[in-house]
Every structure is written in C-alpha cells, then in structure tokens.
Amino acid sequence: MNARHNLPIPRLSLWLTHAGMLAEQVLRAFWPFFSIFMAILAALMLGLQDHVRVEMVWAVGVVAVIGLLVALVWGIRRFHLPRRAEALMRVDASLPGRPIQALMDDQAIGAMDADSVALWQAHQTRMAQRAAQAEPVKPDLRLADRDPYALRYSALLALVIAVLFGSFWRIGSVAEMTPGAATAGQGPSWEGWVEPPRYTGLPTLYLADQSDPILSVPQGSRITLRFYGEVGDHSLTETTSPLGAEDGSEVEQDFLATRSGQLTIDGPAGRNWAVNIIADTSPKIAIADEAETEAGGRMKLPFTAVDDYGVVSGSAVIALDLAEVSRSYGLAAVPEPREVITVELPMPITGDRIDFTEDLIEDFSQHPWAHLPVKITLMARDAADQEGHSNPYQTTLPARRFFDPLAAAVIEQRRDLLWARDNATRVSQILRAVSHLPEGFFRSDTAYLRLRVTLRRLEMFDDYGLTLEQQEEIAQALWDLAIIIEDGTLADALERMRRAQERLTEAMKNGATDEEIAELMQELREATQDYMRQLQRLAQENGEFDENQQGENGESLQMTQDDLQRMMDRIQELMEQGRMAEAQQALEEFQRMMENMRVTQGQGQGQQSEGQQAMEGLAETLREQQGLSDQAFRDLQEQFNPGAQAGESQGNEGRNGGQGRGQSHEGQGGRGSDQQGDGQQGQGSLADRQQALRDELGRQQQNLPGAGTPEGDAARDALGRAGRAMDEAENALRNDDLADAIDNQSEAMEALREGMRSLGEALAQNQQNQPGQGSQEGDMQANSRDPLGRNPGSNGSISTDDSLLQGEDVYRRARELLDEIRRRTGETDRPQIELEYLKRLLERF
C-alpha cells in the first residue's frame, strides 16, 4: 500500500492532467449553456431590443431564460467530476508499459524466492524511472461530434462583434421597456453628456463620471440630460444657457452652454456643478517680416497666426495709402476709385493651425498700385467664425522692376493712365515725344511699331471719351510693350548681350535686390554663351582661323569659358556684397573684353569648339564626381575607424579630386566657394554637392553636340544613365547610406566615361569631314604626354589610348583595380609615400 501512495509521478504533470480532464467535462456538459448565454449577451449589447416591439423582446427573453435553465440542468446532469485515480490512469496510458499500474501491483508468486524478489524489485525500479518522466496529457477539447454545426463558434463571433461595436450600457435599456421597471429595480436615475464643439477636437464628457464640483467646458458645448423613472422625480436647474431651463422636469433636456453658471439636478440621485465656460478667443495674426520682392516681381510677405483651436482661413486686404503718395506728374490728378485688393492667405497643408508661420506670395506687377504706398491688413478667421486683424502695415507694394529706361518709361505712363483716365491726353503726348525719333533709341522695330499702334488707338479712344474697357485694353498693350522692350526678341546675340549688360548696370544704379541681381546675372551668362557660339559659327563660315588673333591693344586674346565664368562670378559676388563701384568697374572691363574678342578654332586659343567645350565640361564633371566618391569613401572609413583619416583629409582639402571644385570654378552649376577649405563635410553637404553636380550634367546634356548620329545618341544614353545613378547616389547620401552612395557614384563615373568615349567618336567622325584639323590636334597631342610618357586620348578624353588592360571585360577589371586602390588607401599602416601615391591615383582617376 505504501508503494501505491508514494508513486514517483511529478505532481505538476498529474495536476495539469487533472485540470485538463475537468475542462473536458465542463465543455462537454455546459457548451449549450455557454452558447445560449453568449448569444443573449451579444444581442443585448448590440441593442437589438431597441429595434423591435416590447412584446417580442419579452417573448424572446422568456424563451432565452428557459433555454438557459434547460441547458444548465442538462449540463449538471452530464457533468462528472474527474477523480485522481482517473487522472493517474490517463497519465499511465500515455506511458509505454503502463508503469504506474505496474507500481501499484503486488508480486503474486515467488514471494519466498530471493531471486524472484530481486527480479521484481528491479522491474519496479525500472517502472518507477519511467513514471518519474511522465508529462502532462493534453485534454481533448474537441466538440465537433457534439456540435456538428459549430453553434458555439457562431455565438462567440456574435459576442466579439458586440464587444467591438456594442456597449454594456445598452443591456439596461431592457428594464425601460416595462412601466415602473426602472423604479422597481433601481429607482429614479439620469444620464448626461457634455459634447464640446466639434472643431475643438475635445472628447465628449459623461456627466455621471465627473466628480469635480467645477465643470470646465468650452464655450458652445451642448449639454444633454435624460431622466428615467416617474415624471417629476428629477428636475434640472441651470443658468448656463441664454434662457435657462424652461421646464426642468422634462424627460430629456438639451441646451448650449454659453456662459458660466450653475448646473443642478434635483432628485434622489441629484448632482450639482459649477460650470466654468472656457471662452473661445479670437485668432491673432501679425506680419512677421518686411515685404520683399522675389525674382519675377512677386511679393513675399511673411506672417504668423495663432488661435486656441486653429485658424480656418485668412485674407489680406491691400488699400492705397493716398496720403503717402507723391502727387506729382501723372499722380497729381484725382485718382479713380478702385476696390481694395483682397487675396486669400495660404494655410498650412499639414500639421495643426494653432500656431504657424507662412508666406503670402502674390504678383501685383500689373496692378495700378504697383510701387505705390499701400497699407496691408491681414485677417484670420477661426471655426467659430471669429476674426482677428493685424495692425496696418505700410509699405511700397512690391512688383516687378524694369531696368531698361524705355521700358520703365512705358510702365510709368501705363501707371498714370490707370491712375486716372484724365491722364490719357498727357500719356499720349509723352509717348508721341518718346517715339518721335526712333533711330538709335528703339533697339527693335517691332517695339517701335507696337508703340505707334498703341499710341494711335489711345488718341482715337481719347477723342471719343476713354471707357473703362478701353483703358484696360491700352494698359495691357503698354504692359506687353514694356515686356518686349525689357526682355527683347532680338535675333542678334551681341545686341542681347549688350542689353543684358546695360540692364545689369541699371540694376546696380537702382539698388536691385539679390534675387534680381541673380536673375540678371543668369541672363548675362546665357547671352554671353549665345554670343560666343554665334561668333564661332561666323568664324567657321568665313574661314577666319588665324591662330594669332589680336585685340585692339595688340595683345593675344586667349580666353576660355572658365575665365568668362570666373569674371561673371566675381561681378555677382561684388554686387551681392554691396561693392557697386568695384562691380561697375569689373563689368566695364568685361564689356570691353567682349567687344574686342574674336574666336578661333585653334587648340588652346580663343574660344574652343562646341564639341571641345562639351568634352572639357564632361571631364570636369567626371573629376568632380570622382572627388565626391573619394570623400564619401573617406567618410565611410571614418565611421569604422574614427580619426584614422584626419591626416589624409587635411592633406587633400581643396583639390579637385578631394573636396570638389576649387576657387576657379565658383558659381558654375550652382556650386559655391563653400565647398573648399572646410575639411571633412557631412553627408548633407555631400548630398547637396551631388545634386548640384547632377544639375550641371543636365545642363551639359542640353548643349551636347552630335545629335542625330549613332555615336551622339549613344553618348546621350550614357549620360542619361549617369544622371540616374547620380540621383540614386544623392538619395543614398541623404539617407546616410554611404556604401550604396559609393556604388551609385561608381556607376555614374563609368557611364560618364562611356558617354565621353561615344562623344569623342562622334566628334572624330565629324572632323574627318573637316580638313586641316588633324594636324593641329596631332601637334597638340605631341606636346601633351602624361606623367608616364603616354599619349592622352583623342578628342579631349582624359584617359590614354594605350591599352593598359587586356581581356574581354576591361571595365570590370578597371573597377576592381580602383576598388583595390581605395582599399589600400584605407590601410593607415602602409608607408606614407605609398599612401600619397595612392591618393594621387584616386585624384587623377
């Protein structure tokens, strides 16, 4: 018996098996009860009783209660509480040889034989070891044979839906369907909610949960109360709405809280609150900075707006400040009445509008009040339709400025005509005087003819009385005429360049803004490039290929595109620094130089050919890309070995292969002088430089020669791949993924080399049809060997034509060599002379 009570079975295994058997009995006996209960509870939580008649609700309720009782009785009768012996037998059945039963048995025969007893004890020991390793037996919870239609799962699904989309509070609505049931069950009761205005974004408050005697709610909140029980058991007294409670005993109360006061519910379950109304303040708006004129004449006006729940909309009202207008010349007449200018203010697209800063950007260049004193008043409106206004801001209405004297005169007369129709006679007289002797005054016959046509129409309209429609027509014609004079449609590139220089001179005299200076400088760059290209074409057509061309002073003019760009960059820098006298002197020198310049096709003298310019530009881009790749590689090394590259970076700053372009390339392609001499730069700076390099490549693609030829199309395709690789490299740099950026940069460099080879082939094919070019290029190559004594590639290629690599996949091999050079550069334990040599290789290739 002792052996039976001291079975070596793990207690946890036996206990878990016993609990599993109990779960089996409960589920098998009570699953109908659980299913009916879950179905009834789901129906009540979903509020199905509120959508049918009360008689049907109680009929279904009676049936449900009877079903629950029947299922409960049926389950109790079928339920059997498992015993410990049953749990032992289930565990024993899961073990091989039924060791528990063997431990409970006694030796029937041979009890007097010592050998037989020893054998039996050995058997008992082996069975005990097996029993000690017993694991819990999993219960069998399957009910498919008892519930073939899975009704239990349907009830469980309905209960889950009710929990997600229903409410336990709806169960109590059943008691309301019987008169006096609420009173008999729980006595008189009430419910209440405070719903703030939707635009506040605040949640609804349940009054029964508000234990604080002071109730703070936003102004305009809707308070709803419902009384349950006999009429008169509860009543409401409130002083928060404009009229107060008219009949406080109504079953349902609904009003808006607009002022602070008391809210009292009288009755058995009454409550009392002191309601504190949180006022909705009006929005505040103010001008944040001075109004500026952007490029193109658009006005930029920063402003800030603040509101407790957010600004919905806003507007700007611009009115003429007549008292500040200088009443002289055309403005001396009485102005015609005009409506104030009203424009909508921009609102933030993302984020909240509680406190924000935005810029109002509008173009008022064609408005009659352009460049006249005005008052700007900003208005902001919130969701409660409250308005806030800023203090009037006095300024001169920003608009486009005209630097050409004739265009500025036309715009002035247009302003006078729009100021008052009485100025029509005066305007026509001034325009007639301006156009009296057009020779040497009008640069374009088109502008002169349009002015004369507009003048005749103005005089004809003035004779019969100028109407508003005719006034607008003449004003639009004068605006178009000023645009033509200012921008021009000149076919002569030299005249366009001269006009750009003159406009820049006028801008310096009139104190132009930085944006206007940048716009005029860009126009001068484009006009200069166009002038150089037309000079070259003219020289080719006339056969003027004198290698020793002289200027007026007898000096040889050897000017490259980089020299021109450097001069214009210097002029722009002086103007932006406010050194107008020096900028004017530099511009005059530039004008004299351009007047005396003649272009030849000889190598190294004058202006190079279009193809040579393209090859040099691509070579510079390739060097730039190599420098960016090397910098990214050094930064990647610095991440894994901080401080190891400090010496190398200092020794390589400012060089084309290391830190990007030097001082001689400032301003080109959007790259400034801040890219040199600053030591190691972050990935953000590298990404910006990569973007600028991509923009420069796009500009070079637009002026690429060889269009229509197979070689030229191949070059364009290769440069397109290079541009896409640069875009991917920029994205990788902005995401701080230096390894991916280096791979994309390598692809871009390979595509650039392929594009240069294709372009070189296209230029070589073109030069075969132009005799006399080969000898010049041969002489040039003879004197241009690289440091290793090899001949450089033809057509401006930066690589050699000598075969350095053999095999079918030379490009893959070249990339492997470049990667090996980079790897060795990162090994700081190598000799310093070897590291310097490796760095020179990286800078070169």
mmCIF file of C-alpha atoms in Angstrom, residues 287 289-291 301 374-377 390-395:
data_model
loop_
_atom_site.group_PDB
_atom_site.id
_atom_site.type_symbol
_atom_site.label_atom_id
_atom_site.label_comp_id
_atom_site.label_asym_id
_atom_site.label_seq_id
_atom_site.Cartn_x
_atom_site.Cartn_y
_atom_site.Cartn_z
ATOM 1 C CA ILE A 287 3.200 90.420 -40.157
ATOM 2 C CA ASP A 289 8.938 90.464 -41.520
ATOM 3 C CA GLU A 290 9.369 93.105 -44.187
ATOM 4 C CA ALA A 291 7.756 92.594 -47.572
ATOM 5 C CA LEU A 301 5.176 88.775 -47.127
ATOM 6 C CA VAL A 374 -0.165 100.901 -49.595
ATOM 7 C CA LYS A 375 -1.493 99.618 -46.287
ATOM 8 C CA ILE A 376 -1.711 95.865 -45.854
ATOM 9 C CA THR A 377 -4.087 94.456 -43.238
ATOM 10 C CA SER A 390 -3.338 92.725 -37.774
ATOM 11 C CA ASN A 391 -2.144 96.291 -37.493
ATOM 12 C CA PRO A 392 -1.975 98.060 -40.857
ATOM 13 C CA TYR A 393 1.432 97.584 -42.429
ATOM 14 C CA GLN A 394 2.674 100.480 -44.529
ATOM 15 C CA THR A 395 4.947 99.638 -47.427
#
